[in-house]
XYZ file of N, CA and C in Angstrom:
645
model
N -14.273 -7.875 21.548
C -15.184 -7.734 19.760
C -12.970 -8.623 19.471
N -11.635 -8.040 19.793
C -10.745 -8.568 19.979
C -10.777 -9.316 20.604
N -11.308 -9.989 21.248
C -10.853 -12.350 21.688
C -12.390 -12.640 20.505
N -12.557 -12.625 19.085
C -12.985 -12.904 18.872
C -14.076 -13.782 18.889
N -15.171 -13.221 19.254
C -16.651 -13.091 20.431
C -17.627 -12.766 20.057
N -17.611 -11.471 18.857
C -18.800 -10.737 18.196
C -18.846 -11.534 17.231
N -18.750 -12.886 16.482
C -19.701 -12.862 16.090
C -20.394 -13.641 15.763
N -21.778 -13.878 14.848
C -23.458 -13.775 15.157
C -23.681 -12.850 16.627
N -23.349 -11.654 16.368
C -23.386 -10.613 17.134
C -23.616 -9.784 15.985
N -23.894 -7.893 17.046
C -24.158 -7.638 16.610
C -23.805 -6.039 17.356
N -24.376 -4.395 17.918
C -23.569 -4.154 18.629
C -24.258 -2.735 18.445
N -25.616 -2.099 19.447
C -27.036 -1.551 19.090
C -25.962 -0.158 19.318
N -26.365 1.458 18.630
C -25.727 2.416 19.532
C -26.959 3.438 18.825
N -27.747 4.127 20.389
C -28.792 4.580 20.741
C -28.509 5.566 20.421
N -29.698 7.101 20.236
C -28.916 8.735 20.995
C -29.066 9.315 19.478
N -29.113 10.970 20.143
C -29.097 11.685 19.118
C -28.492 11.887 18.560
N -28.977 12.627 17.855
C -27.798 13.743 16.617
C -27.266 14.334 17.363
N -25.427 14.008 16.961
C -24.880 15.210 17.736
C -24.070 14.209 18.525
N -24.365 13.295 18.944
C -24.082 12.300 21.037
C -23.246 11.669 20.815
N -22.190 11.246 19.372
C -21.264 10.812 19.419
C -21.399 9.087 18.621
N -22.403 8.497 17.388
C -21.989 7.493 18.361
C -21.033 6.842 17.074
N -21.458 7.708 15.543
C -20.308 7.773 14.586
C -18.874 7.506 14.600
N -18.917 8.774 16.367
C -16.895 8.560 16.215
C -16.946 6.737 17.591
N -17.905 7.168 18.390
C -17.256 5.203 18.981
C -17.061 4.936 17.708
N -18.425 4.417 16.855
C -17.850 3.250 16.018
C -16.770 3.353 15.313
N -15.732 5.070 14.871
C -14.793 4.810 14.175
C -14.009 4.869 15.277
N -14.013 5.258 16.028
C -12.923 4.565 17.129
C -12.614 3.125 17.266
N -13.202 2.355 17.576
C -14.000 1.152 17.930
C -12.888 0.147 16.237
N -13.692 1.251 15.110
C -13.033 -0.127 14.042
C -10.971 0.139 14.254
N -10.903 1.817 13.890
C -9.330 1.527 14.162
C -8.730 1.521 15.479
N -8.989 1.903 16.583
C -8.541 0.399 17.707
C -8.169 -0.849 17.109
N -8.975 -1.506 15.934
C -8.795 -2.895 15.751
C -7.483 -2.850 14.555
N -6.825 -1.457 14.711
C -6.279 -2.354 13.176
C -6.343 -0.991 11.637
N -5.260 -0.131 11.058
C -5.844 -0.189 9.740
C -7.034 -0.820 9.265
N -6.539 -1.922 8.614
C -6.728 -3.249 7.938
C -8.449 -3.645 8.167
N -8.977 -2.935 9.425
C -10.286 -3.730 9.941
C -10.662 -1.980 9.106
N -12.193 -2.916 7.523
C -12.808 -2.108 7.064
C -13.808 -1.745 7.955
N -14.066 -0.096 7.800
C -15.305 0.619 7.982
C -16.605 1.267 7.434
N -17.753 0.504 7.049
C -18.196 1.044 6.165
C -19.625 1.972 6.638
N -19.678 3.237 6.288
C -20.975 4.379 6.989
C -21.665 4.228 6.292
N -23.079 4.210 6.368
C -24.495 4.430 5.520
C -24.559 4.888 5.191
N -25.151 6.208 4.879
C -27.319 6.992 5.011
C -27.984 6.448 4.993
N -29.253 6.442 5.679
C -30.952 5.842 4.568
C -31.242 6.179 3.929
N -30.547 7.110 3.199
C -30.935 7.905 1.792
C -30.164 6.598 0.249
N -29.280 6.197 1.200
C -28.582 5.240 0.486
C -29.248 3.835 -0.141
N -30.389 3.422 1.361
C -30.987 2.345 1.379
C -31.962 2.811 0.615
N -32.411 3.490 0.965
C -33.780 4.010 0.256
C -33.764 4.903 -1.502
N -32.327 3.569 -2.012
C -32.166 4.332 -3.725
C -33.314 4.505 -4.314
N -33.165 4.773 -6.218
C -33.568 4.174 -7.315
C -32.907 3.393 -8.281
N -31.640 3.613 -7.507
C -30.497 2.904 -8.244
C -30.600 1.626 -8.355
N -30.617 1.009 -6.773
C -30.467 -0.410 -6.375
C -31.905 -0.406 -5.094
N -31.681 -1.691 -4.881
C -32.816 -2.341 -4.671
C -32.278 -2.324 -3.197
N -33.368 -2.367 -1.846
C -33.007 -2.511 -0.895
C -31.807 -3.672 -0.362
N -32.360 -4.982 -0.641
C -31.102 -5.454 -0.754
C -29.887 -5.880 -1.002
N -29.850 -5.074 -2.221
C -28.866 -4.919 -2.424
C -27.403 -3.896 -2.201
N -29.153 -3.113 -1.402
C -27.483 -1.176 -1.148
C -26.806 -2.691 0.527
N -28.333 -3.259 1.197
C -27.095 -3.326 1.739
C -27.082 -4.841 1.968
N -26.746 -5.966 1.273
C -25.665 -6.341 0.479
C -24.413 -6.220 0.632
N -24.590 -5.306 -0.141
C -23.131 -4.560 -0.942
C -23.214 -3.295 0.223
N -23.061 -3.069 1.989
C -22.407 -2.259 3.026
C -21.996 -3.837 3.789
N -22.624 -4.761 3.669
C -22.072 -5.853 4.087
C -20.633 -6.049 4.284
N -20.998 -5.975 2.394
C -19.501 -6.987 1.985
C -18.524 -6.269 1.632
N -18.819 -4.755 2.174
C -17.123 -3.243 1.881
C -16.817 -3.397 3.502
N -17.924 -4.450 4.559
C -17.169 -4.219 5.579
C -16.508 -5.522 6.438
N -16.896 -6.833 5.160
C -16.455 -8.054 5.736
C -15.158 -7.649 4.932
N -14.309 -7.944 5.517
C -12.380 -7.611 4.669
C -11.631 -9.457 4.965
N -10.913 -9.939 4.073
C -10.505 -11.186 3.793
C -9.174 -10.963 3.957
N -7.992 -11.808 4.275
C -6.061 -11.432 3.956
C -5.898 -12.533 2.566
N -5.588 -12.338 1.905
C -5.346 -13.158 1.183
C -4.023 -13.389 1.076
N -2.883 -14.391 1.325
C -1.368 -14.604 1.083
C -1.023 -14.715 -0.054
N 0.409 -14.016 -0.277
C 0.882 -14.016 -1.864
C 2.536 -14.395 -1.655
N 3.148 -15.888 -2.415
C 4.245 -15.888 -2.306
C 5.054 -14.797 -3.841
N 5.758 -14.298 -3.371
C 6.118 -13.036 -4.641
C 8.075 -12.496 -4.064
N 9.065 -12.809 -5.006
C 9.690 -12.047 -5.553
C 10.508 -10.985 -5.254
N 11.428 -11.031 -3.798
C 11.195 -8.868 -2.923
C 12.711 -8.788 -3.482
N 12.854 -7.062 -3.607
C 14.610 -6.369 -3.447
C 13.881 -6.043 -2.142
N 14.874 -6.139 -1.095
C 14.433 -5.145 0.362
C 16.299 -4.915 0.228
N 16.315 -3.404 1.097
C 16.848 -2.966 1.201
C 17.252 -1.994 1.372
N 19.009 -0.792 2.310
C 19.018 0.202 3.094
C 18.729 0.793 1.785
N 18.146 2.522 1.352
C 18.578 3.250 0.111
C 19.772 3.958 0.752
N 21.089 3.813 -0.304
C 22.446 4.766 0.688
C 22.219 6.446 -0.582
N 21.258 5.375 -2.438
C 21.732 6.996 -2.666
C 21.032 6.233 -3.895
N 20.166 8.113 -4.267
C 19.755 8.084 -5.432
C 19.610 9.206 -6.105
N 20.304 9.081 -7.385
C 20.735 9.850 -8.439
C 19.673 9.561 -9.786
N 18.705 10.791 -10.149
C 18.129 11.474 -11.641
C 18.586 12.258 -12.202
N 18.441 11.467 -13.460
C 18.836 12.078 -14.059
C 17.995 13.648 -14.535
N 18.163 14.293 -15.090
C 17.323 15.776 -15.941
C 16.935 15.512 -17.499
N 15.764 15.815 -17.173
C 15.229 15.139 -19.173
C 15.634 16.114 -19.719
N 15.956 14.944 -20.606
C 17.573 15.046 -22.176
C 15.880 17.212 -22.831
N 16.836 17.528 -23.049
C 17.151 19.050 -23.611
C 17.496 19.162 -25.210
N 17.759 18.487 -25.502
C 18.053 18.143 -27.094
C 16.864 16.994 -28.395
N 16.655 18.277 -28.920
C 15.502 18.244 -29.584
C 15.469 16.692 -30.278
N 16.728 16.643 -30.183
C 16.443 15.377 -31.563
C 16.297 14.156 -30.907
N 16.328 14.142 -29.145
C 15.753 12.929 -28.308
C 14.814 13.473 -27.966
N 13.586 14.475 -28.315
C 12.762 14.408 -27.589
C 10.997 13.688 -29.196
N 9.832 13.297 -27.774
C 8.834 12.883 -29.005
C 8.187 13.391 -29.730
N 7.675 13.108 -29.952
C 6.926 13.224 -31.213
C 5.984 14.540 -30.504
N 5.634 15.627 -30.950
C 5.002 17.165 -30.623
C 6.010 18.011 -28.489
N 7.630 17.542 -29.303
C 8.686 18.342 -28.794
C 8.551 17.526 -27.018
N 7.520 16.738 -27.056
C 8.002 15.604 -25.836
C 8.906 15.883 -25.287
N 9.529 15.817 -24.014
C 11.032 15.297 -23.611
C 10.311 13.575 -23.336
N 12.093 12.943 -23.209
C 11.742 11.071 -22.472
C 11.452 11.291 -21.587
N 11.160 10.153 -21.066
C 11.155 9.757 -19.706
C 12.167 9.509 -18.959
N 12.706 10.160 -18.170
C 13.377 10.190 -16.985
C 14.746 9.148 -16.984
N 14.943 9.150 -15.950
C 16.496 7.269 -15.424
C 16.715 8.409 -14.930
N 17.672 6.917 -14.126
C 17.965 7.322 -12.785
C 18.428 5.617 -12.568
N 19.773 6.483 -10.966
C 19.539 5.075 -10.591
C 19.553 4.661 -8.765
N 19.211 4.134 -8.289
C 18.989 4.042 -7.215
C 20.108 2.756 -6.430
N 20.444 2.933 -5.277
C 21.677 1.932 -4.594
C 21.532 1.104 -3.545
N 20.954 0.236 -3.895
C 20.460 -0.435 -2.131
C 22.349 -1.335 -1.275
N 21.477 -1.387 0.003
C 22.014 -2.042 0.745
C 21.797 -3.503 1.418
N 21.860 -4.489 2.026
C 22.001 -4.915 2.750
C 23.150 -5.496 3.686
N 23.399 -5.320 4.758
C 24.688 -5.395 5.005
C 25.509 -6.484 5.354
N 24.545 -7.654 3.825
C 26.097 -8.218 3.971
C 26.216 -7.775 2.166
N 25.645 -6.928 1.664
C 26.300 -6.546 -0.287
C 25.530 -5.143 -0.639
N 25.668 -4.444 -1.319
C 25.601 -3.157 -2.470
C 25.426 -3.891 -3.541
N 24.399 -2.813 -3.984
C 24.054 -3.471 -5.283
C 23.457 -2.307 -5.965
N 23.267 -1.426 -7.057
C 22.922 -0.720 -7.970
C 21.938 -0.897 -9.006
N 20.791 -0.076 -9.238
C 19.555 -0.626 -9.606
C 19.459 0.643 -10.951
N 18.626 0.758 -12.094
C 19.004 1.863 -13.013
C 17.090 1.960 -12.355
N 16.697 2.853 -12.738
C 15.421 3.124 -13.067
C 14.612 4.556 -13.892
N 13.344 3.306 -14.824
C 12.608 4.094 -15.247
C 11.359 5.459 -14.945
N 10.993 5.922 -16.033
C 10.250 6.547 -14.818
C 8.823 6.410 -14.352
N 8.273 5.388 -14.103
C 7.746 5.015 -13.120
C 7.707 4.498 -12.097
N 8.882 4.565 -11.912
C 9.457 3.679 -10.263
C 10.196 4.796 -10.128
N 10.267 6.512 -11.103
C 11.139 6.997 -10.082
C 9.571 8.113 -9.866
N 8.949 7.652 -10.161
C 7.344 8.777 -9.760
C 7.158 7.369 -8.620
N 7.096 6.801 -8.019
C 6.495 6.017 -7.367
C 7.369 6.098 -5.628
N 9.080 6.486 -5.985
C 9.356 6.627 -4.918
C 9.415 8.435 -4.435
N 9.015 8.969 -5.461
C 8.756 9.923 -5.119
C 7.394 10.391 -4.580
N 6.579 9.150 -4.342
C 5.517 9.532 -4.249
C 5.121 8.798 -2.858
N 5.914 7.445 -2.194
C 6.308 7.502 -1.363
C 6.976 7.559 -0.074
N 8.072 9.510 -1.020
C 8.834 10.118 -0.393
C 10.015 8.652 0.269
N 11.087 8.278 -1.036
C 11.745 7.817 -0.396
C 13.081 8.104 -0.172
N 13.378 8.285 0.819
C 15.418 9.221 0.877
C 16.302 8.394 1.470
N 17.261 8.527 1.367
C 18.393 8.103 1.570
C 18.322 7.952 3.240
N 18.319 6.011 3.494
C 18.482 5.962 4.834
C 17.263 5.180 4.965
N 16.682 5.577 3.671
C 15.318 4.428 4.062
C 14.955 2.928 4.013
N 14.834 2.101 4.581
C 15.088 0.700 4.262
C 13.281 0.311 3.746
N 13.480 -0.123 1.946
C 12.012 -0.609 0.823
C 12.346 -1.414 0.405
N 11.225 -1.783 -0.058
C 11.237 -3.468 -0.592
C 10.155 -2.910 -2.368
N 10.792 -3.428 -3.035
C 10.584 -3.498 -4.418
C 9.269 -4.554 -4.427
N 8.650 -4.962 -4.750
C 8.023 -6.532 -5.408
C 8.467 -6.418 -7.485
N 8.811 -7.734 -7.163
C 9.445 -7.349 -9.404
C 8.907 -8.036 -9.812
N 7.252 -8.682 -8.900
C 6.334 -8.218 -10.755
C 5.733 -7.286 -10.476
N 5.560 -6.386 -10.161
C 4.421 -5.221 -10.092
C 4.873 -3.976 -10.059
N 6.905 -3.616 -9.117
C 7.390 -2.433 -9.246
C 6.212 -1.916 -7.776
N 5.709 -3.005 -6.879
C 4.964 -2.063 -6.217
C 5.984 -1.561 -5.100
N 6.378 -0.369 -4.637
C 7.698 0.141 -3.547
C 6.716 0.285 -1.974
N 7.232 -0.340 -0.979
C 6.980 -0.201 -0.154
C 7.938 0.448 1.276
N 8.036 1.362 1.998
C 9.280 2.083 3.193
C 7.873 1.083 4.337
N 9.259 0.272 4.732
C 9.878 -0.416 5.773
C 9.361 0.890 7.338
N 10.263 1.795 6.630
C 11.200 2.773 7.576
C 12.596 3.108 7.880
N 13.179 3.894 9.244
C 14.755 4.192 8.324
C 14.882 3.635 9.286
N 16.647 3.387 7.998
C 16.888 2.475 9.299
C 18.183 3.157 10.541
N 18.411 2.432 11.757
C 18.891 2.483 13.256
C 20.102 3.717 12.657
N 20.551 3.477 11.757
C 22.261 3.900 11.553
C 21.565 5.248 11.413
N 20.756 6.064 10.910
C 20.320 7.383 10.803
C 19.066 7.819 11.641
N 18.876 7.290 12.590
C 18.402 7.493 14.097
C 19.147 9.158 14.660
N 20.195 8.795 14.331
C 20.762 10.805 15.032
C 21.021 11.519 13.821
N 20.142 10.910 12.495
C 21.102 12.455 11.513
C 20.233 13.794 11.828
N 18.775 13.549 12.361
C 18.217 14.977 12.834
C 17.769 15.399 14.095
N 17.679 16.413 15.346
C 17.523 16.561 16.551
C 16.246 16.178 16.393
N 14.943 16.913 15.645
C 13.759 16.599 15.572
C 13.467 15.442 14.460
N 12.471 15.021 15.323
C 11.419 13.950 13.893
C 10.656 13.698 14.291
N 9.478 12.967 14.000
C 8.121 12.800 13.985
C 8.086 11.764 14.906
N 7.205 11.702 15.957
C 6.972 10.757 16.549
C 6.028 8.880 15.666
N 5.595 9.677 14.741
C 5.182 8.469 13.443
C 6.665 7.732 12.949
N 8.097 8.425 13.383
C 9.159 7.881 12.271
C 9.164 6.522 12.818
N 9.804 5.647 12.161
C 9.822 3.938 12.482
C 10.671 3.413 12.070
N 11.765 2.882 13.606
C 13.580 2.466 12.627
C 13.544 1.761 12.819
N 14.318 0.291 11.393
C 14.402 -0.377 11.918
C 15.639 -0.872 11.286
N 15.884 -2.719 11.610
C 17.470 -2.803 11.293
C 17.714 -2.741 9.195
N 18.952 -2.347 9.651
C 19.419 -2.496 8.471
C 18.564 -3.939 7.598
N 18.367 -5.041 6.612
C 18.495 -6.712 6.038
C 18.864 -6.788 5.991
N 19.208 -8.121 6.733
C 20.565 -9.135 5.835
C 20.836 -10.084 5.175
N 21.618 -10.429 4.934
C 21.666 -11.471 3.357
C 21.516 -11.222 2.022
N 21.028 -11.848 1.140
C 20.844 -10.639 -0.269
C 20.055 -9.583 -0.530
N 20.680 -8.929 -1.532
C 19.317 -7.845 -1.457
C 17.517 -8.740 -2.570
N 17.686 -9.932 -3.251
C 16.917 -10.318 -3.770
C 16.590 -11.336 -2.797
N 15.594 -12.226 -2.109
C 14.734 -12.218 -1.503
C 12.828 -13.254 -2.042
N 12.546 -14.304 -1.669
C 11.694 -14.464 -1.646
C 10.475 -13.893 0.002
N 9.273 -13.824 -0.436
C 8.529 -13.578 1.225
C 7.757 -12.919 0.341
N 6.664 -13.420 1.891
C 5.032 -14.294 1.487
C 4.520 -12.271 1.554
N 3.538 -12.054 1.294
C 3.016 -10.463 1.114
C 1.335 -11.113 1.451
N 0.284 -10.058 2.705
C -1.054 -10.553 2.948
C -1.402 -9.118 2.058
N -1.571 -9.507 1.246
C -3.139 -8.808 0.724
C -4.583 -8.973 1.776
N -4.864 -7.175 2.322
C -6.212 -7.791 2.777
C -6.942 -6.804 2.152
N -7.921 -7.402 1.430
C -9.233 -6.873 0.891
C -10.939 -7.128 1.487
N -11.349 -5.897 0.543
C -12.881 -6.682 1.242
C -14.145 -7.880 0.321
N -15.131 -8.091 1.173
C -15.507 -8.744 0.061
C -16.213 -7.824 -1.237
N -15.985 -7.158 -1.413
C -16.495 -6.305 -2.257
C -15.661 -5.634 -3.395
N -14.601 -5.957 -2.813
C -13.770 -5.266 -4.191
C -12.906 -6.551 -4.716
N -13.363 -7.732 -3.873
C -13.007 -8.774 -3.952
C -14.472 -9.406 -5.784
N -15.397 -8.843 -5.121
C -16.691 -8.734 -6.582
C -16.172 -7.662 -7.828
N -15.951 -6.533 -7.700
C -15.263 -5.824 -8.366
C -14.348 -6.389 -9.388
N -13.743 -6.695 -8.210
C -11.965 -7.489 -9.616
C -12.713 -9.086 -10.497
N -13.274 -9.358 -9.694
C -14.386 -10.403 -10.304
C -14.937 -10.233 -12.193
N -15.012 -9.126 -10.857
C -16.196 -8.838 -12.845
C -15.149 -8.104 -13.920
N -14.027 -7.427 -13.814
C -12.868 -7.437 -14.591
C -12.863 -7.820 -15.204
N -11.873 -7.789 -16.860
C -11.468 -9.213 -17.572
C -10.843 -9.857 -17.033
N -9.934 -9.356 -16.283
C -8.909 -9.717 -15.682
C -8.860 -10.922 -14.716
N -10.073 -10.357 -14.124
C -10.390 -10.938 -12.847
C -10.066 -10.997 -11.933
N -9.983 -12.041 -10.395
C -8.959 -12.197 -9.878
C -7.503 -12.010 -10.019
N -7.267 -12.169 -11.155
C -5.799 -12.183 -10.840
C -4.974 -10.794 -11.063
N -6.379 -9.552 -11.202
C -5.695 -8.264 -11.518
C -5.533 -7.524 -10.087
N -6.030 -8.836 -8.494
C -5.383 -7.581 -7.427
C -3.824 -8.436 -7.363
N -3.342 -9.018 -7.349
C -1.635 -9.364 -7.905
C -1.645 -8.273 -8.686
N -1.679 -7.402 -9.598
C -1.242 -7.234 -10.679
C -0.784 -5.263 -10.956
N -1.923 -4.536 -9.483
C -2.208 -3.697 -9.548
C -2.192 -2.620 -9.908
N -3.280 -3.011 -11.224
C -3.281 -2.283 -11.987
C -4.526 -2.045 -11.688
N -5.755 -2.174 -10.626
C -6.960 -1.659 -10.529
C -6.925 -0.350 -9.536
N -8.173 0.098 -9.834
C -8.408 0.986 -9.282
C -9.428 1.260 -7.433
N -9.482 -0.447 -7.345
C -9.947 -0.345 -5.694
C -9.202 -0.562 -5.062
N -7.613 -1.416 -5.773
C -7.002 -2.156 -4.217
C -6.386 -0.541 -4.053
């Protein structure tokens, strides 16, 4: 499979219940990398009243075929120096309807080996930072078009900050040059996800907007 000689062929695993057929298949998919699609279906899904057997099998096949789509986009890439998040205001004059407080704001300081800059944060960006568990010393990228944040790893400068670290911790060099740069981004999606995206009003552009639930 790794040599690319599986095209037009398949592997059939036979055996009784509990003999490890599914575990072997999942292990093969994981060894090929996290971007390799793995689809598991039951016989009851094929003999469903909601769709024909041909449609069910076709959908399962398209879930199992992944494609890589390359896109050039503007990114902000740097090491996190400081994260300041302001507390929500308690002033009634600044509260919204129904007494709701306004969105949180803050500041993010990023640096490369050549420069350092401060960026203002809104509620959406603060939630993205917290979701990715970004801390000082992390090297991150921010997609200017979508606001998507990706954590590349920990800076080598902070490799001795803690005595104990997870074996999954990845150390990377502090980026060089300008904070803002154009980079090629690769999106990996299945044919079924493309079918779902094309059925939406935004069409294929929804893949890069980041507003779909399938990507």
